[in-house]
PDB file of N, CA and C in Angstrom:
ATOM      1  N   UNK A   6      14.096  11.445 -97.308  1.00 62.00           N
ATOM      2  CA  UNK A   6      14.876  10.597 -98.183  1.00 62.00           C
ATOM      3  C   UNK A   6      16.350  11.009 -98.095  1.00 62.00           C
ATOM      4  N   UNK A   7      17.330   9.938 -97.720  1.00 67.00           N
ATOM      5  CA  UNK A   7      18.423  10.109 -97.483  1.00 67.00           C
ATOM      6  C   UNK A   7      19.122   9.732 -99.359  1.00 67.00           C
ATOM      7  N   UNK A   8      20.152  11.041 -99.299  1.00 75.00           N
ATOM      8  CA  UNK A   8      21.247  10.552-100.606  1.00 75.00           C
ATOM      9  C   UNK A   8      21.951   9.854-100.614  1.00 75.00           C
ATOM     10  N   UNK A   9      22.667   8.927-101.086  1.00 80.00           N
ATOM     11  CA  UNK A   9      23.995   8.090-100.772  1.00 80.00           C
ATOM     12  C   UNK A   9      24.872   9.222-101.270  1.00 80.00           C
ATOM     13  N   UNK A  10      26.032   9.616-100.288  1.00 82.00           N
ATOM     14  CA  UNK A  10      26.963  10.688-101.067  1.00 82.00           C
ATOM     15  C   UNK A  10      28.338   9.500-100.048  1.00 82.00           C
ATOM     16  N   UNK A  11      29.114   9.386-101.518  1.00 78.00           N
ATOM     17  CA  UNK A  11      30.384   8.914-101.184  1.00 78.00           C
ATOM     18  C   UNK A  11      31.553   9.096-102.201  1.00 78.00           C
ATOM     19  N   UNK A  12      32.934   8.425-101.832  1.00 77.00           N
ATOM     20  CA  UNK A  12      33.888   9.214-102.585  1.00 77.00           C
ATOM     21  C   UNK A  12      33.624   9.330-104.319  1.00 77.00           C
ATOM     22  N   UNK A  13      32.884   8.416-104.743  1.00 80.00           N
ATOM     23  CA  UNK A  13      32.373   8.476-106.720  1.00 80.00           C
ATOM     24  C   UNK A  13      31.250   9.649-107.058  1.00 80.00           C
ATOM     25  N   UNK A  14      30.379  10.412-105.746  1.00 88.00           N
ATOM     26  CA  UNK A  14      29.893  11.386-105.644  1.00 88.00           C
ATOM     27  C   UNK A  14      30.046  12.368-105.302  1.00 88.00           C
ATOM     28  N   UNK A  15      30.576  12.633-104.221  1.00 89.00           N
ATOM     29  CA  UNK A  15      30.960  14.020-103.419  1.00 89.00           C
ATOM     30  C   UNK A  15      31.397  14.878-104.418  1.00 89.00           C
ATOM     31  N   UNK A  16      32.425  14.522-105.456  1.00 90.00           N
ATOM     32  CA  UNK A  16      33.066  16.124-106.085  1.00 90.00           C
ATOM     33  C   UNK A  16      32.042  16.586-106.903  1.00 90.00           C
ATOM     34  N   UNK A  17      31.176  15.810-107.263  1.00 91.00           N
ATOM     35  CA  UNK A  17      29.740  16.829-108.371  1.00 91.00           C
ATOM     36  C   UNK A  17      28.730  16.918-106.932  1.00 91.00           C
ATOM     37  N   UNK A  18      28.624  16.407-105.604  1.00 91.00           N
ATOM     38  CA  UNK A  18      27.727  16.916-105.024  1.00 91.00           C
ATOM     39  C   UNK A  18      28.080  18.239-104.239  1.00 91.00           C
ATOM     40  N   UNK A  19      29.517  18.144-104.159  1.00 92.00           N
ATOM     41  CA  UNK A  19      30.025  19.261-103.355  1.00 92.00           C
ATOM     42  C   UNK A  19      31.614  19.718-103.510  1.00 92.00           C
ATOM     43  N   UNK A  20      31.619  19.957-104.507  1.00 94.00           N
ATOM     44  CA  UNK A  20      33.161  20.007-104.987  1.00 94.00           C
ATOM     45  C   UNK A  20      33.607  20.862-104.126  1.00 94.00           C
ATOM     46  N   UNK A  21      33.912  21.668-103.296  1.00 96.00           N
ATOM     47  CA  UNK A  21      34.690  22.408-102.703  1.00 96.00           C
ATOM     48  C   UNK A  21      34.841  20.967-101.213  1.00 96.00           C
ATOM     49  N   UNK A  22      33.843  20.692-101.007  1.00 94.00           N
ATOM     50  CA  UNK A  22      34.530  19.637 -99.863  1.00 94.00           C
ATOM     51  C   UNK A  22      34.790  18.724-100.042  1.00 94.00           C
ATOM     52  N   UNK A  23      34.879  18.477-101.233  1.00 93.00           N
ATOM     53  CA  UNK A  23      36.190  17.010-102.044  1.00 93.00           C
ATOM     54  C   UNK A  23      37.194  17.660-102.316  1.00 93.00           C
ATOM     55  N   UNK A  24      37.001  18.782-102.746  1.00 95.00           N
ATOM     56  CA  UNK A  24      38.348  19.387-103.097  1.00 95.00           C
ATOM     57  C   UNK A  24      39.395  19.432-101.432  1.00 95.00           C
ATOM     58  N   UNK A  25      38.707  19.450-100.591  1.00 95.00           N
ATOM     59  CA  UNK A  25      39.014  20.178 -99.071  1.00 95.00           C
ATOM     60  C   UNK A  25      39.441  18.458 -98.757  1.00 95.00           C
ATOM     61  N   UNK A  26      38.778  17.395 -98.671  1.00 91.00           N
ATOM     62  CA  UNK A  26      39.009  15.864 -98.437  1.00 91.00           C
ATOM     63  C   UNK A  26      40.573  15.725 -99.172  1.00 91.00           C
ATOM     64  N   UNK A  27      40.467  15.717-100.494  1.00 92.00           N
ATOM     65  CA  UNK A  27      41.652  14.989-101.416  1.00 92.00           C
ATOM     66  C   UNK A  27      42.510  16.203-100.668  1.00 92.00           C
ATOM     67  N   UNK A  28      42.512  17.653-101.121  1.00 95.00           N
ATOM     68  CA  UNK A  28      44.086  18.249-101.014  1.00 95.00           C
ATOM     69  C   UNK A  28      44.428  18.096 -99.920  1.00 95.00           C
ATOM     70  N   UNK A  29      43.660  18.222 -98.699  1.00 94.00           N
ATOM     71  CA  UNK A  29      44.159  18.086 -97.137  1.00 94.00           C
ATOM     72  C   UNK A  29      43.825  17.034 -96.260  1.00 94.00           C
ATOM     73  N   UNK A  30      43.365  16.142 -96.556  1.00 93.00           N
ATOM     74  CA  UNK A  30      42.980  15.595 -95.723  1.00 93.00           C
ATOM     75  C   UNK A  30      43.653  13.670 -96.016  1.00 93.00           C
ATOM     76  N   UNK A  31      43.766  13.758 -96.980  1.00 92.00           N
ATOM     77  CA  UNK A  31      43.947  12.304 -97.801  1.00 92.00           C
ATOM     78  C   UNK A  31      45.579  13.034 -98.183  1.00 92.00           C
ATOM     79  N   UNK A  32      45.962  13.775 -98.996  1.00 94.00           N
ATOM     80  CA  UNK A  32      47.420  14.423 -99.610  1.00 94.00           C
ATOM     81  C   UNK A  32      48.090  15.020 -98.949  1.00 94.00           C
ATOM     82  N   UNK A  33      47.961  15.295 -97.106  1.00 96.00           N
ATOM     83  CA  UNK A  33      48.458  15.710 -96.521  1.00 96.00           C
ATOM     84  C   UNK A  33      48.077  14.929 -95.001  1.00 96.00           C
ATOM     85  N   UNK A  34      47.357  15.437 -94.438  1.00 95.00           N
ATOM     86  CA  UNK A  34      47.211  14.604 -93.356  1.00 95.00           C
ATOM     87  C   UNK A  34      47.651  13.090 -93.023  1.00 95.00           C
ATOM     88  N   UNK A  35      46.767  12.247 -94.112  1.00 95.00           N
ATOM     89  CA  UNK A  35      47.118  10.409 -94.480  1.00 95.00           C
ATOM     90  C   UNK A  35      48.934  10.714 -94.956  1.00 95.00           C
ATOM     91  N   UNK A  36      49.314  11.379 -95.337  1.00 96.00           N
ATOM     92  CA  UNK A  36      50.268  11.004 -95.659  1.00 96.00           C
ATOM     93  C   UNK A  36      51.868  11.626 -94.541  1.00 96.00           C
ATOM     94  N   UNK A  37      51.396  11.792 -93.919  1.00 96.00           N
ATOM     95  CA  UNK A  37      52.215  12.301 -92.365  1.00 96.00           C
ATOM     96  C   UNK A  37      53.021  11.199 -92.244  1.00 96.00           C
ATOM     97  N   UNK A  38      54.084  11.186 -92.068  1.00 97.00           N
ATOM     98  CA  UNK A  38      55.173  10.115 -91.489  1.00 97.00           C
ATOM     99  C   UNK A  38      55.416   9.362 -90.251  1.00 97.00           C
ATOM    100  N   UNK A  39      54.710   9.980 -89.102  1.00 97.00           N
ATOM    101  CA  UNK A  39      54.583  10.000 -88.049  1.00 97.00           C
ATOM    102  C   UNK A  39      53.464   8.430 -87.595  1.00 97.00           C
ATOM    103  N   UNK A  40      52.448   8.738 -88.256  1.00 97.00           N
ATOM    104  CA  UNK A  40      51.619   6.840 -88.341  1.00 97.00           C
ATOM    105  C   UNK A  40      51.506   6.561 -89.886  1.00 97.00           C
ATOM    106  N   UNK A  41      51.872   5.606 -89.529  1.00 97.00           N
ATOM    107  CA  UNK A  41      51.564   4.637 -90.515  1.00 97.00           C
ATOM    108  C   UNK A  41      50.099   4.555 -91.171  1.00 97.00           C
ATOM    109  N   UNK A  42      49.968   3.890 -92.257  1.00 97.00           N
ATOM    110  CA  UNK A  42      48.514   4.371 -92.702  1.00 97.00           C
ATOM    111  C   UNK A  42      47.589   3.183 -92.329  1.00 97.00           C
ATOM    112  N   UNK A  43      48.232   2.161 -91.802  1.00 97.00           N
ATOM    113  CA  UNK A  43      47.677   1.052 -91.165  1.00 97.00           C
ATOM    114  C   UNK A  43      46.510   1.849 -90.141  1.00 97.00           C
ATOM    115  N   UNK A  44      47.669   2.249 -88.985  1.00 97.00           N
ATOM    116  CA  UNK A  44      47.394   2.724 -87.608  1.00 97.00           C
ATOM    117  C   UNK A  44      46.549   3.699 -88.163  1.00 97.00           C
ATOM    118  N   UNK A  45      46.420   4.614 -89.291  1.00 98.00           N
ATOM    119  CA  UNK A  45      45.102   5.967 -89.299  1.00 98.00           C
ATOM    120  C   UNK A  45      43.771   5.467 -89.945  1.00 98.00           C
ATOM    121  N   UNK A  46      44.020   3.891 -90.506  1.00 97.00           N
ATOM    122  CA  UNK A  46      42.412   3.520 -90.578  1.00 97.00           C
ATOM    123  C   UNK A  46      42.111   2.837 -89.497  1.00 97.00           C
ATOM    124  N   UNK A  47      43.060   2.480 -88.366  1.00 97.00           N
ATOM    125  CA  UNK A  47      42.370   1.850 -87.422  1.00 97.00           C
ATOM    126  C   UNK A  47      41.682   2.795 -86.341  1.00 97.00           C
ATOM    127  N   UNK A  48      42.598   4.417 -86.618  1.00 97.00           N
ATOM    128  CA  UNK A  48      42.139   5.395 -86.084  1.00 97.00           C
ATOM    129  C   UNK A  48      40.220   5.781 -87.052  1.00 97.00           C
ATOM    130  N   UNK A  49      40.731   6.069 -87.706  1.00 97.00           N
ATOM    131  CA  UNK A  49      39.569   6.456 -88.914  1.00 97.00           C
ATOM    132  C   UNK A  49      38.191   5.446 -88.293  1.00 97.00           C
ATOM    133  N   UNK A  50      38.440   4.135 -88.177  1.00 97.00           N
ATOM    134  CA  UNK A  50      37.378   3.363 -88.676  1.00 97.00           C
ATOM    135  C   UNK A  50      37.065   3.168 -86.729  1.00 97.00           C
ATOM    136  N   UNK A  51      37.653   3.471 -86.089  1.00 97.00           N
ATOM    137  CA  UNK A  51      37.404   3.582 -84.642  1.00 97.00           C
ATOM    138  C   UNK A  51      36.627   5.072 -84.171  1.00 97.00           C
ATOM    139  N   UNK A  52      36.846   6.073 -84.712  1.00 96.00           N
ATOM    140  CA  UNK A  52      36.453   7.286 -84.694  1.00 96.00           C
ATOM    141  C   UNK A  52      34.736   7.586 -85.374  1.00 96.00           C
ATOM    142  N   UNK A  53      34.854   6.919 -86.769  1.00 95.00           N
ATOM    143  CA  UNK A  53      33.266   6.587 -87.191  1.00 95.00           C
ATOM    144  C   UNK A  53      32.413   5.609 -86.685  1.00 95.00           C
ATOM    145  N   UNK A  54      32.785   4.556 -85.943  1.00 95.00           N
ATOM    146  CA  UNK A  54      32.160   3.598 -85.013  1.00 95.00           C
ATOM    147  C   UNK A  54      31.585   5.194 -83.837  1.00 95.00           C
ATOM    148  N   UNK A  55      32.361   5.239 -83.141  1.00 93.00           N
ATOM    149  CA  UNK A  55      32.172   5.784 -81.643  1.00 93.00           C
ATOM    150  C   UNK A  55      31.382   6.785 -82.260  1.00 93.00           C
ATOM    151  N   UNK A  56      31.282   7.566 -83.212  1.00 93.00           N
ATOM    152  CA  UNK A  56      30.123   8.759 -83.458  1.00 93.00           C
ATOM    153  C   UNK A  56      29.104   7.712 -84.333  1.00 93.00           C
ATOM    154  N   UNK A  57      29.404   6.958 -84.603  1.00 91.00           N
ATOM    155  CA  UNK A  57      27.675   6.226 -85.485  1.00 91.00           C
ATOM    156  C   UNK A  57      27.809   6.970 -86.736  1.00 91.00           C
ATOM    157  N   UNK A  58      29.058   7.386 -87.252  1.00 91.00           N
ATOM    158  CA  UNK A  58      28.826   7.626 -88.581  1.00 91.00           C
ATOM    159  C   UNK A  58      29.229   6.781 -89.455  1.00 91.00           C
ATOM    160  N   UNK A  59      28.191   5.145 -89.545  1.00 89.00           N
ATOM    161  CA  UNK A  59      28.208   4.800 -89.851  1.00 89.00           C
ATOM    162  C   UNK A  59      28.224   4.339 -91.470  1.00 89.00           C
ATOM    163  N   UNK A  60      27.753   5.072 -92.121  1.00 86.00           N
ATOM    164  CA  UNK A  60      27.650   5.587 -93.619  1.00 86.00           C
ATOM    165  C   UNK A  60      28.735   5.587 -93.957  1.00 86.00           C
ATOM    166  N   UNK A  61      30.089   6.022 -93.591  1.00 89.00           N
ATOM    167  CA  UNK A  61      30.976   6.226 -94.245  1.00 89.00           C
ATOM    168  C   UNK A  61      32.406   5.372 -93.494  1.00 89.00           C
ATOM    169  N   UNK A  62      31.680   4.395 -93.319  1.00 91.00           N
ATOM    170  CA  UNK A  62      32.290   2.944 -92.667  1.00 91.00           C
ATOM    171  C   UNK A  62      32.710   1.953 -93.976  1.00 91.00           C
ATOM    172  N   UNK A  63      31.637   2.064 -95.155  1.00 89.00           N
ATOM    173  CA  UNK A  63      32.048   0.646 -95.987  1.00 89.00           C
ATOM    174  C   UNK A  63      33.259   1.581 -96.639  1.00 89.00           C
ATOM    175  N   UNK A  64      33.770   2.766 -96.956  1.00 90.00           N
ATOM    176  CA  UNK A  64      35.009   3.207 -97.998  1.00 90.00           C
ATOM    177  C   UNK A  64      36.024   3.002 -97.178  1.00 90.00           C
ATOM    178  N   UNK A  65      35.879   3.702 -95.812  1.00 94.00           N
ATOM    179  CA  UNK A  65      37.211   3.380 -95.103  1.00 94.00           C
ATOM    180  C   UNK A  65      37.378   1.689 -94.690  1.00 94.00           C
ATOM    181  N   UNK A  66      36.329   0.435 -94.544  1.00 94.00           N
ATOM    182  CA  UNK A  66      36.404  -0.598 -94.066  1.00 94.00           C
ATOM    183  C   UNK A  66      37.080  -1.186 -95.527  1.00 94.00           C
ATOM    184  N   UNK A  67      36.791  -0.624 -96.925  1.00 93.00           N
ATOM    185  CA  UNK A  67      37.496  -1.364 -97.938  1.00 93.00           C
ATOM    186  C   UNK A  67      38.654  -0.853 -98.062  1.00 93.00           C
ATOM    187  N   UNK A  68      39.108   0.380 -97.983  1.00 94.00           N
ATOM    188  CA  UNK A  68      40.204   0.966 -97.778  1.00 94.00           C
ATOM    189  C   UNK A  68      41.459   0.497 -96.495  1.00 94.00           C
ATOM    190  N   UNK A  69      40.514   0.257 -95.187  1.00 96.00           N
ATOM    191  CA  UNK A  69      41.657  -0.888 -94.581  1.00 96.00           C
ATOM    192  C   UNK A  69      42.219  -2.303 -94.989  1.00 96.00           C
ATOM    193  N   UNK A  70      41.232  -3.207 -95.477  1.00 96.00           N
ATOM    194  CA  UNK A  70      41.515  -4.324 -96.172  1.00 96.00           C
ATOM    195  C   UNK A  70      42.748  -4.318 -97.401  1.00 96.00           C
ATOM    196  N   UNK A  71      42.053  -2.578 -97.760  1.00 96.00           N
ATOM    197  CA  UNK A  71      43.352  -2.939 -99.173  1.00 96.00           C
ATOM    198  C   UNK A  71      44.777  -2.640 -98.950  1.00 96.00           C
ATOM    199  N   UNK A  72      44.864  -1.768 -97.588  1.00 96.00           N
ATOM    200  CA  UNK A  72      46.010  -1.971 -97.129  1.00 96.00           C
ATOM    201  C   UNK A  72      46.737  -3.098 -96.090  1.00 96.00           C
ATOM    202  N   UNK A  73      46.197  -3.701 -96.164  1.00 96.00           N
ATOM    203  CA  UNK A  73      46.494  -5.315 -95.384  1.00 96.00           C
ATOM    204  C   UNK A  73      45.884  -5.409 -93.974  1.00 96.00           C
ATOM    205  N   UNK A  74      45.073  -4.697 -93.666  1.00 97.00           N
ATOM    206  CA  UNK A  74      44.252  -5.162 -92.521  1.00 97.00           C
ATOM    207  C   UNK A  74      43.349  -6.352 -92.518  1.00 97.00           C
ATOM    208  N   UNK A  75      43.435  -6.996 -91.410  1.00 95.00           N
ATOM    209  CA  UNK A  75      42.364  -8.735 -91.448  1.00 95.00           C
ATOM    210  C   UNK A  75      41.329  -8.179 -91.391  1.00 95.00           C
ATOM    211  N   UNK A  76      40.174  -8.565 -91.806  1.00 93.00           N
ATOM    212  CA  UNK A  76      38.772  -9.036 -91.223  1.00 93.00           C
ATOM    213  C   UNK A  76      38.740  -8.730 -89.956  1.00 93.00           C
ATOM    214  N   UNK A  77      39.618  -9.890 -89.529  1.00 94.00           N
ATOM    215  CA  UNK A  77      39.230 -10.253 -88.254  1.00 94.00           C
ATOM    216  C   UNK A  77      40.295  -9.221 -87.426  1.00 94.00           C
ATOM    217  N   UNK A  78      40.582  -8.758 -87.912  1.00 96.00           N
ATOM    218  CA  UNK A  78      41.843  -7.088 -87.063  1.00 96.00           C
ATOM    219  C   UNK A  78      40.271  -5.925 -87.099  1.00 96.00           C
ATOM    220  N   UNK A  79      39.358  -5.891 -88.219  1.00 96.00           N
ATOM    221  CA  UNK A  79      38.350  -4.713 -88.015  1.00 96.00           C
ATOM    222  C   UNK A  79      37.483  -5.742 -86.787  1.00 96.00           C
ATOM    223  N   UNK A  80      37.372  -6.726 -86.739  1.00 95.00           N
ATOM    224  CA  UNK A  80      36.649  -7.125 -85.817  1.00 95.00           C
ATOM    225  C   UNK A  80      36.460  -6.939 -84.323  1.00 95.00           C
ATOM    226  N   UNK A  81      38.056  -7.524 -84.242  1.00 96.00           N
ATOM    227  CA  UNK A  81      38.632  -6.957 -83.364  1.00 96.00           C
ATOM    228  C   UNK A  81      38.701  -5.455 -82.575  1.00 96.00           C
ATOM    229  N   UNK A  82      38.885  -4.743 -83.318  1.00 96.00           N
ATOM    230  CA  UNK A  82      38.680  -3.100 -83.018  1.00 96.00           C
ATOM    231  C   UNK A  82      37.289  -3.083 -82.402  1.00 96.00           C
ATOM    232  N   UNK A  83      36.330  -3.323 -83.307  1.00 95.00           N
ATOM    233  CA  UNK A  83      35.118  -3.033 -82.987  1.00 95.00           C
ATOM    234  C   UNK A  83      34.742  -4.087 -81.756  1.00 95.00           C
ATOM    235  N   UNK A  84      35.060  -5.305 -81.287  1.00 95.00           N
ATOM    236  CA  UNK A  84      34.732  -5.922 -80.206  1.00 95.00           C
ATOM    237  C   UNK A  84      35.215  -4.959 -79.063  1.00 95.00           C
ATOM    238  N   UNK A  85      36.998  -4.458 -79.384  1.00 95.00           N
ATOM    239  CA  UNK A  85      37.078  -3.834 -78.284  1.00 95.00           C
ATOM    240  C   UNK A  85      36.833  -2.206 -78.293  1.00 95.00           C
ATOM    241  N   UNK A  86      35.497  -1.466 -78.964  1.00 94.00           N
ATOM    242  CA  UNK A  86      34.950  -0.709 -78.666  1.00 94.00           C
ATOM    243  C   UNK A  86      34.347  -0.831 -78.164  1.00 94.00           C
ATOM    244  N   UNK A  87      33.138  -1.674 -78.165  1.00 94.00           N
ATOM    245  CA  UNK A  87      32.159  -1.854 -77.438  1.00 94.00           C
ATOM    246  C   UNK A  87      32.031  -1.552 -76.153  1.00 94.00           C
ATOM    247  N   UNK A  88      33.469  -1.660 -75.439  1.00 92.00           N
ATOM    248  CA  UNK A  88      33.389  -1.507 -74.060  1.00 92.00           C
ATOM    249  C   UNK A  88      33.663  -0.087 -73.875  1.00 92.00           C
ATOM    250  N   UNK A  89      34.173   0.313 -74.723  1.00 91.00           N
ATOM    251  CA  UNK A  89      34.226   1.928 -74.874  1.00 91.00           C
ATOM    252  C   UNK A  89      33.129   2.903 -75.119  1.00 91.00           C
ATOM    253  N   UNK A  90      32.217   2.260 -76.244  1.00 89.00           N
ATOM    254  CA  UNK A  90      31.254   3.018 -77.000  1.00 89.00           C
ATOM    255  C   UNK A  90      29.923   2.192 -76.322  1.00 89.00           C
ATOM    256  N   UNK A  91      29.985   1.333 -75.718  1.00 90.00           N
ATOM    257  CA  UNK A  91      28.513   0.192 -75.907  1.00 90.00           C
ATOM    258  C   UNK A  91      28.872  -1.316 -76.476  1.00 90.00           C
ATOM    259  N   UNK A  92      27.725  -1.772 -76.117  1.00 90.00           N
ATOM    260  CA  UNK A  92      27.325  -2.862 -77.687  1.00 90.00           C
ATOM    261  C   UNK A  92      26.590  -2.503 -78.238  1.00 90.00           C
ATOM    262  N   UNK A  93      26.111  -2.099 -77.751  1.00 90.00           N
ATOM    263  CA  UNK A  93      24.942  -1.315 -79.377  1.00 90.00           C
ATOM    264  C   UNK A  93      25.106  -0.306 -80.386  1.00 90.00           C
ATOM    265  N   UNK A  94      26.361   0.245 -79.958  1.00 91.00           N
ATOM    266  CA  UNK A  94      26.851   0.826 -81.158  1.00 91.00           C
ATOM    267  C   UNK A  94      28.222  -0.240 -81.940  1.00 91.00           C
ATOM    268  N   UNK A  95      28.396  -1.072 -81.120  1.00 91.00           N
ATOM    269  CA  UNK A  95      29.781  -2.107 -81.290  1.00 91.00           C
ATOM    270  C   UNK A  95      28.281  -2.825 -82.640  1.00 91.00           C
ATOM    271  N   UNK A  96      27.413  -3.639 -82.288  1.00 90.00           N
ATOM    272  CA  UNK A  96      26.363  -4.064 -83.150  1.00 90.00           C
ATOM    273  C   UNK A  96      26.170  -3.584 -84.705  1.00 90.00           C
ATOM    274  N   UNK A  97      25.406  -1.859 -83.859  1.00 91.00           N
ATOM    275  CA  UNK A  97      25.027  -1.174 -85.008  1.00 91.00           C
ATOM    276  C   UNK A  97      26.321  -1.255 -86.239  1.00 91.00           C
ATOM    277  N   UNK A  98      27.261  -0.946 -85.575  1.00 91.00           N
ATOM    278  CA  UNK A  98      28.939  -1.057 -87.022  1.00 91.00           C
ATOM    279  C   UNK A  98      28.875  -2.052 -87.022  1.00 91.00           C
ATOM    280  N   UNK A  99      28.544  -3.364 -87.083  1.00 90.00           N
ATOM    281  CA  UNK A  99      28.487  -4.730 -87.266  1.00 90.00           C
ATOM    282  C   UNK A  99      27.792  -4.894 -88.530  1.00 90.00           C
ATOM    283  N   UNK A 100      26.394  -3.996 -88.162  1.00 90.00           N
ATOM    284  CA  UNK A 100      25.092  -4.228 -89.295  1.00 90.00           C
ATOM    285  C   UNK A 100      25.613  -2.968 -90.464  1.00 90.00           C
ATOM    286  N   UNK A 101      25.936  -2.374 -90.564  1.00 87.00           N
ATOM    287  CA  UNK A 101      26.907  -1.462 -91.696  1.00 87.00           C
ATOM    288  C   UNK A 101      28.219  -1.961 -92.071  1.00 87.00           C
ATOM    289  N   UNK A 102      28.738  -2.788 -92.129  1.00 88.00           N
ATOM    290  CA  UNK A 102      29.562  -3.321 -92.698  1.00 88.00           C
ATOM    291  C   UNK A 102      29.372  -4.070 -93.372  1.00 88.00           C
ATOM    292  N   UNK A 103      30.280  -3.497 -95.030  1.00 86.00           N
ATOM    293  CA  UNK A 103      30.642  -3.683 -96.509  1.00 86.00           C
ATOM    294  C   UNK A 103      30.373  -4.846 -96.475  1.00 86.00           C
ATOM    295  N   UNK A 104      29.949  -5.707 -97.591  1.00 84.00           N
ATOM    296  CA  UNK A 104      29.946  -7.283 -97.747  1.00 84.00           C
ATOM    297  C   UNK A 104      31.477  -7.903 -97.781  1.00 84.00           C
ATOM    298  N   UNK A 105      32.156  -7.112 -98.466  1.00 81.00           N
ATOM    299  CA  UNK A 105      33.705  -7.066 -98.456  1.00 81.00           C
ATOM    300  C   UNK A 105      33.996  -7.823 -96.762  1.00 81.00           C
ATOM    301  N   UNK A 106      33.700  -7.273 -95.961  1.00 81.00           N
ATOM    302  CA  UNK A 106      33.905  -7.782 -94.459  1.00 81.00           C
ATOM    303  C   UNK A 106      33.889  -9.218 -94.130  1.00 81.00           C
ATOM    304  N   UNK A 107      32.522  -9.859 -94.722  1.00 77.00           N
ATOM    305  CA  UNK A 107      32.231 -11.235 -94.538  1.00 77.00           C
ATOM    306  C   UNK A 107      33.062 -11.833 -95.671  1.00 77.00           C
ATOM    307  N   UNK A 108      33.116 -11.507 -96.666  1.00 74.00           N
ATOM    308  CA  UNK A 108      33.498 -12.482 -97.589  1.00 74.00           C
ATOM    309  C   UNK A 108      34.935 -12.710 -98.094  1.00 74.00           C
ATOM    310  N   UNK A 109      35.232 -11.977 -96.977  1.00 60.00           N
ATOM    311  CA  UNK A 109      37.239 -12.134 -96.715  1.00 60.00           C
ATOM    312  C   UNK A 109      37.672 -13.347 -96.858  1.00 60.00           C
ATOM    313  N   UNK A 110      38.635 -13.840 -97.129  1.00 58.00           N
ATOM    314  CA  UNK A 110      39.084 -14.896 -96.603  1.00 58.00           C
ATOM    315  C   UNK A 110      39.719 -15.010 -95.049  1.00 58.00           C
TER     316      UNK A 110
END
């Protein structure tokens, strides 16, 4: 039996590696001057495709949207992984993606 652990869980499931996420990784890293935060979820959400860590695709896939990424810009990415990663892992991130995805405008 798998847990759902995501960002409304992690700090009571594992507070030292939320603590380790928020201070460094989100409050320092994401916030580097150097890319834009556009360009580090397209990094982010390209990086969890190609390993199949898919699970932790719907926070960063709502997290690109809310910074003005299209639908059809995550689509995009992931069409042109496929030729990188497969289609069957281009697929599999197809079938894990947030409802948020489809019901974009």
């Amino acid at each position: 039996m798998f847990r759902k652990i995501d960002i409304n869980n992690l700090e009571t499931v594992a507070p030292k590696l939320y603590e380790l996420g928020k201070d460094y990784l989100f409050a320092d890293i994401w916030q580097r001057p150097i890319l834009d935060t556009q360009t580090r979820c397209f990094i982010t959400i390209s990086a969890l495709i190609l390993q199949g860590r898919y699970s932790q695709l719907e926070w960063h896939i709502k997290n690109a949207l809310s910074q003005g990424i299209s639908k059809e810009q995550i689509i995009e990415v992931t069409t042109h992984l496929a030729f990188y990663a497969g289609l069957p892992t281009a697929i599999s991130a197809l079938e894990h993606m947030p409802e948020e995805i489809w019901s974009c405008p």
